[in-house]
mmCIF file of C-alpha atoms in Angstrom:
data_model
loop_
_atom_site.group_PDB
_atom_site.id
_atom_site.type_symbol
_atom_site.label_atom_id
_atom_site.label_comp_id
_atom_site.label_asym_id
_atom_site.label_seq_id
_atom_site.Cartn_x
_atom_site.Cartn_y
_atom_site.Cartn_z
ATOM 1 C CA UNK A 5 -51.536 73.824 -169.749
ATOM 2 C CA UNK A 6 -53.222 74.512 -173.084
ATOM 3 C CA UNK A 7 -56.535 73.531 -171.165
ATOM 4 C CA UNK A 8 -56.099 76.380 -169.105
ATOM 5 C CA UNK A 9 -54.673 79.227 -171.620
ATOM 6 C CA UNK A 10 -58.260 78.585 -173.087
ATOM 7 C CA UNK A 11 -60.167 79.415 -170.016
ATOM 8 C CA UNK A 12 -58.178 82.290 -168.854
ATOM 9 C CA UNK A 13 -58.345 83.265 -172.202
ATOM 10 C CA UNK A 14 -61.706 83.218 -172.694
ATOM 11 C CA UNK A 15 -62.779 84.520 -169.202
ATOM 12 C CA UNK A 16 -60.381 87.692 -170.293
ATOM 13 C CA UNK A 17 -62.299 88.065 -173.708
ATOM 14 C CA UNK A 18 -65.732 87.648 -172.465
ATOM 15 C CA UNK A 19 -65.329 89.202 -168.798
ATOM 16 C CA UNK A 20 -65.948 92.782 -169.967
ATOM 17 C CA UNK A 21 -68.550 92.188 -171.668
ATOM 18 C CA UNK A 22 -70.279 90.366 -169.316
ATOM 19 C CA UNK A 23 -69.625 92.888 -166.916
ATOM 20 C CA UNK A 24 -71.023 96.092 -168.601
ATOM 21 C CA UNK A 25 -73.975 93.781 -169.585
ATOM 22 C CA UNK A 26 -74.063 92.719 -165.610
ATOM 23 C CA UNK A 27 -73.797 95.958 -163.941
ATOM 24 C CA UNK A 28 -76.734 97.947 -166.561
ATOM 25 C CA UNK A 29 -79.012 95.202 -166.234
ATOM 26 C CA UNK A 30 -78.845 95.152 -162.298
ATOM 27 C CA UNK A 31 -77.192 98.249 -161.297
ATOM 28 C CA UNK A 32 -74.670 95.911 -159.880
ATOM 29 C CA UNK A 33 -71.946 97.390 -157.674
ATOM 30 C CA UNK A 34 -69.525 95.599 -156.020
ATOM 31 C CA UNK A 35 -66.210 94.938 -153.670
ATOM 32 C CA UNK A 36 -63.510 94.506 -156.444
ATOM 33 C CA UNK A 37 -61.234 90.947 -155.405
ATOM 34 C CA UNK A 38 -58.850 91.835 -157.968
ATOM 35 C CA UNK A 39 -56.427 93.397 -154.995
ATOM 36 C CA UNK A 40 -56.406 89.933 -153.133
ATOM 37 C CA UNK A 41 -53.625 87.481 -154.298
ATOM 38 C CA UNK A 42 -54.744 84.332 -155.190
ATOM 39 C CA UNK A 43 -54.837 81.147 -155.120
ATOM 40 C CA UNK A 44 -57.826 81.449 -152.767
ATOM 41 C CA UNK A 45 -60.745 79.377 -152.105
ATOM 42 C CA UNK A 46 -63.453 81.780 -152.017
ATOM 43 C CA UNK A 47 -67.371 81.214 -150.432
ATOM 44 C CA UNK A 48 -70.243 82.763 -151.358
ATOM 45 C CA UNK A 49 -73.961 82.916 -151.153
ATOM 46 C CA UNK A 50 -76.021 81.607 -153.813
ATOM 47 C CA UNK A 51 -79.049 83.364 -154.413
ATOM 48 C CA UNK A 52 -79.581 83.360 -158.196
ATOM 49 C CA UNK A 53 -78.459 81.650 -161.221
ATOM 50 C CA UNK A 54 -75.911 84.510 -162.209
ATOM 51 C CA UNK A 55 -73.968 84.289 -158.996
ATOM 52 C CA UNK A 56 -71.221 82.682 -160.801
ATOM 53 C CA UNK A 57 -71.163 85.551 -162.994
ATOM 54 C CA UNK A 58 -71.481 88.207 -160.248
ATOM 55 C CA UNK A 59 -67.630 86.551 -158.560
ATOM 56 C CA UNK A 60 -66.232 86.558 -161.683
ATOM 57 C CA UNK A 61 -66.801 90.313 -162.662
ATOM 58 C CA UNK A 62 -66.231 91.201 -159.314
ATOM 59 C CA UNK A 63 -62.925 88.990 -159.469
ATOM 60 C CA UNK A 64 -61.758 90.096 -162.526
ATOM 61 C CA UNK A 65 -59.729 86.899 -162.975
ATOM 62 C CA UNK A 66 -60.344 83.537 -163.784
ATOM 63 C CA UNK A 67 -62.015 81.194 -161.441
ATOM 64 C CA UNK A 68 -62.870 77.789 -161.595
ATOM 65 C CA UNK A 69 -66.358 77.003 -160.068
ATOM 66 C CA UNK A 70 -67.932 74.454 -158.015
ATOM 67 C CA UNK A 71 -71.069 73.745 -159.898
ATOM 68 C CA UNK A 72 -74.096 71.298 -159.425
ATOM 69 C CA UNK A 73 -74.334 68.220 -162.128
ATOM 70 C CA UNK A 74 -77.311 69.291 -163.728
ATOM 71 C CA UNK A 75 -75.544 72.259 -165.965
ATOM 72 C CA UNK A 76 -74.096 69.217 -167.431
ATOM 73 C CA UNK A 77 -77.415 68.367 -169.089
ATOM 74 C CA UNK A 78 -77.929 71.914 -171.158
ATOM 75 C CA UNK A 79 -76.604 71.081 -174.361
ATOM 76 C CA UNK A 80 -74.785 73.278 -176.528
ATOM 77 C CA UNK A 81 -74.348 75.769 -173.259
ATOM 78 C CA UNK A 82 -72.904 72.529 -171.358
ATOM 79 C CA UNK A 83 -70.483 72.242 -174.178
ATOM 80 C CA UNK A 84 -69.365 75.988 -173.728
ATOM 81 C CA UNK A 85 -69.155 76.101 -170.041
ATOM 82 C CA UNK A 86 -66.762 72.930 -170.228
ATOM 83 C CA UNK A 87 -65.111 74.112 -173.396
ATOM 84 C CA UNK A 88 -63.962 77.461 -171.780
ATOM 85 C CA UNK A 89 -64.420 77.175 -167.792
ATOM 86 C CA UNK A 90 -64.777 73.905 -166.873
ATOM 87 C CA UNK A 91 -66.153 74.168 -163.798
ATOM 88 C CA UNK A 92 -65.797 71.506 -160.801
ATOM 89 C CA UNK A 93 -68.873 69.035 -161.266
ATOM 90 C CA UNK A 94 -70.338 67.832 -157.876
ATOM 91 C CA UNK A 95 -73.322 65.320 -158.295
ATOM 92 C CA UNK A 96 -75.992 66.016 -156.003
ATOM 93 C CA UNK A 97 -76.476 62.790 -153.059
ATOM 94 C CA UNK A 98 -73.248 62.135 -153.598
ATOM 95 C CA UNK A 99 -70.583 62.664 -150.618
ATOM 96 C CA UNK A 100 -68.430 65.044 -152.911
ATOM 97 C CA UNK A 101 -64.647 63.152 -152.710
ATOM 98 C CA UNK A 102 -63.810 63.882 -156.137
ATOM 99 C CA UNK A 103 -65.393 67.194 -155.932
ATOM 100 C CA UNK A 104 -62.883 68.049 -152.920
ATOM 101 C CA UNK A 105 -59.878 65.909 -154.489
ATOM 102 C CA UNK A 106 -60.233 68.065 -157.662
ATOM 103 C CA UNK A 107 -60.628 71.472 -155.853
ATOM 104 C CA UNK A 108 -57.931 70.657 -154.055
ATOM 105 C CA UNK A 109 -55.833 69.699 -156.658
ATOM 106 C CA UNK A 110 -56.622 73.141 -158.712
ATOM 107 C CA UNK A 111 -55.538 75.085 -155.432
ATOM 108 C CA UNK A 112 -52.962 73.436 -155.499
ATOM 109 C CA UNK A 113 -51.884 73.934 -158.903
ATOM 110 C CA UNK A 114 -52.138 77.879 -158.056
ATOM 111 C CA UNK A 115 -55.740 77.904 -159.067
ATOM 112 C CA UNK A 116 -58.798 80.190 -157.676
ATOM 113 C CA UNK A 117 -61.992 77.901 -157.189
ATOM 114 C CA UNK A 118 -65.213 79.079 -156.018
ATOM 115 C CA UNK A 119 -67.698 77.343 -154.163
ATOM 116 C CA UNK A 120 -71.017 78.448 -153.152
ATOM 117 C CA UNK A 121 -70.951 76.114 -149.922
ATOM 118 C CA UNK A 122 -75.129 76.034 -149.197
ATOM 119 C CA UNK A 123 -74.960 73.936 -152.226
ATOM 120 C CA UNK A 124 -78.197 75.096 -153.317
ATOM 121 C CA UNK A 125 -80.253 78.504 -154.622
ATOM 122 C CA UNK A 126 -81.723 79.997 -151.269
ATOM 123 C CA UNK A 127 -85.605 79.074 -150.845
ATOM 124 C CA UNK A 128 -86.857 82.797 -149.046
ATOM 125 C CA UNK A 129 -83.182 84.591 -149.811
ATOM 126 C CA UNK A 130 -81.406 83.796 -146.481
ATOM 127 C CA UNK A 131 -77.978 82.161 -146.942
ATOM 128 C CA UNK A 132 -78.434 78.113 -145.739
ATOM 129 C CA UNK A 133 -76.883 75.865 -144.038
ATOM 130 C CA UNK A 134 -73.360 75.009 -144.233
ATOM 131 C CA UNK A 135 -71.658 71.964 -143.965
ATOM 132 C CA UNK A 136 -68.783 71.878 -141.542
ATOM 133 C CA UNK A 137 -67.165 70.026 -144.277
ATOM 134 C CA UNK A 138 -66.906 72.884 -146.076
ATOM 135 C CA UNK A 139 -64.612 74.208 -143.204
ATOM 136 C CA UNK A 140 -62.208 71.059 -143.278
ATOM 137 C CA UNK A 141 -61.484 71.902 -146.810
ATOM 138 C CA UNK A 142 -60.647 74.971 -146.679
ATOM 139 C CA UNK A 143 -57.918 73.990 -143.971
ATOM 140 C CA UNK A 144 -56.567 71.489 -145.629
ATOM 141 C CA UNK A 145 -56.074 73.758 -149.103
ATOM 142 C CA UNK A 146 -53.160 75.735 -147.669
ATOM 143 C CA UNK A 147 -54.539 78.452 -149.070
ATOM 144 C CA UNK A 148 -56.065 81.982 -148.149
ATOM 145 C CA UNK A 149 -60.096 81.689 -147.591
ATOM 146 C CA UNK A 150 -62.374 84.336 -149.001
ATOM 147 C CA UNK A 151 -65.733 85.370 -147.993
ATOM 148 C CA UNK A 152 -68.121 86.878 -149.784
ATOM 149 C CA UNK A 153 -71.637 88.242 -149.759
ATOM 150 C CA UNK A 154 -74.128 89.078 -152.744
ATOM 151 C CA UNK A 155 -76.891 91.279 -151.441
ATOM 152 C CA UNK A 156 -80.416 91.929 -153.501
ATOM 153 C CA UNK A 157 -80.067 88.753 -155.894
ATOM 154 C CA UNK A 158 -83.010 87.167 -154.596
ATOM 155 C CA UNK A 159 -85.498 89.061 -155.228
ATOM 156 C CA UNK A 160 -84.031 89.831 -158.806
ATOM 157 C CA UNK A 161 -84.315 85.868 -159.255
ATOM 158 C CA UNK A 162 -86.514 83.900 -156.976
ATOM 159 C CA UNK A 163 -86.614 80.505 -157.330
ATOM 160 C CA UNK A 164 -90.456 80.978 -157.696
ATOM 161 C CA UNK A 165 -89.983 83.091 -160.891
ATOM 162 C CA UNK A 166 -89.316 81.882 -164.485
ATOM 163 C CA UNK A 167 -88.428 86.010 -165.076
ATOM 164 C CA UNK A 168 -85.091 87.594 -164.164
ATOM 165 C CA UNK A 169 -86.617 91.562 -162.596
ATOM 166 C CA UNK A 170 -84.852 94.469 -162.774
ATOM 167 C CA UNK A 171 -82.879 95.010 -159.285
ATOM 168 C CA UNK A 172 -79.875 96.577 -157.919
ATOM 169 C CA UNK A 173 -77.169 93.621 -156.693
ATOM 170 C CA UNK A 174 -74.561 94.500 -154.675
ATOM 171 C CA UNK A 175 -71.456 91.884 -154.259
ATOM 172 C CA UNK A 176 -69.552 92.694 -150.775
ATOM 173 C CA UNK A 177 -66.045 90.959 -149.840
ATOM 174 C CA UNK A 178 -66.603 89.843 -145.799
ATOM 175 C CA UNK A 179 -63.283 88.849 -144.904
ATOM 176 C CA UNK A 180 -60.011 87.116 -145.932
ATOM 177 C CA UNK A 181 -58.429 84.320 -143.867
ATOM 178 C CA UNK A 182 -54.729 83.977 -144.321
ATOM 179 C CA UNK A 183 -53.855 80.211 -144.435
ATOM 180 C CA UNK A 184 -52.818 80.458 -140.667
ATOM 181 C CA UNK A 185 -55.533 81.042 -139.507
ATOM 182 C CA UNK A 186 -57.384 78.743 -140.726
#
């Protein structure tokens, strides 16, 4: 409980200024999530390193993240991110039970997570392959399923490029699923 006054905490100190940071260095404009009532499981595209930070301002609430093992090896920035967001660590090979069992768990608990399902930064900017996995989850979490789209992240951050450019990003919500209907 203490764990996670800290994150919302400091996801609600460091949001705004993230956010007026985010949307002057890329002209970022976006669909705002903070109307949709959570828990959720929301999916997006992953285009760019910041795509984590492009949900979150768009959310405007704290998330917990489905993120690849190797943030875990960043030193004093791996110390923050687990300090004050902790986000979901999936190793990479690796059929991803724990990852599910903890997402799961978090929805559960009345959580938000966010996954970005291709699992990986997009090679020439079109959204991959997703596991039908993925899917299974999401129907098992009892909760509402959230789609979402950033557009213009890829050339902004190519995988090619050790440079973040100057670009215009636009985050779009695609559809909620109630429960139900999944």
């Amino acid at each position: 409980m203490k764990e996670l006054r800290r994150h919302k905490l400091a996801f609600a100190v460091l949001e705004p200024i993230v956010a007026v940071f985010i949307k002057l260095r890329f002209r970022y404009q976006y669909d705002d999530l903070r109307g949709i009532e959570g828990p959720y499981l929301l999916l997006a595209n992953h285009n760019m390193e910041l795509d984590p930070v492009l949900v979150g301002v768009a959310a405007k609430r704290h998330l917990y993240f489905v993120a690849s093992e190797h943030i875990t090896r960043k030193g004093f920035g791996t110390w923050f991110l687990m300090r004050y967001f902790k986000p979901i660590i999936h190793k990479k090979g690796k059929q991803g039970i724990q990852t599910v069992k903890q997402m799961l768990k978090m929805l559960k608990d009345g959580q938000s997570v966010c996954i970005f399902p291709e699992g990986n930064r997009s090679f020439n900017g079109l959204t991959g392959d997703i596991l039908p996995t993925i899917g299974k989850v999401a129907g098992r979490s009892g909760v509402k399923l959230v789609t979402y789209r950033i557009e213009g992240g890829y050339l902004t951050q190519p995988r090619w490029s050790l440079t973040l450019r100057r670009g215009r990003i636009r985050g779009r919500l695609i559809r909620e699923y109630s429960a139900t209907e999944l």
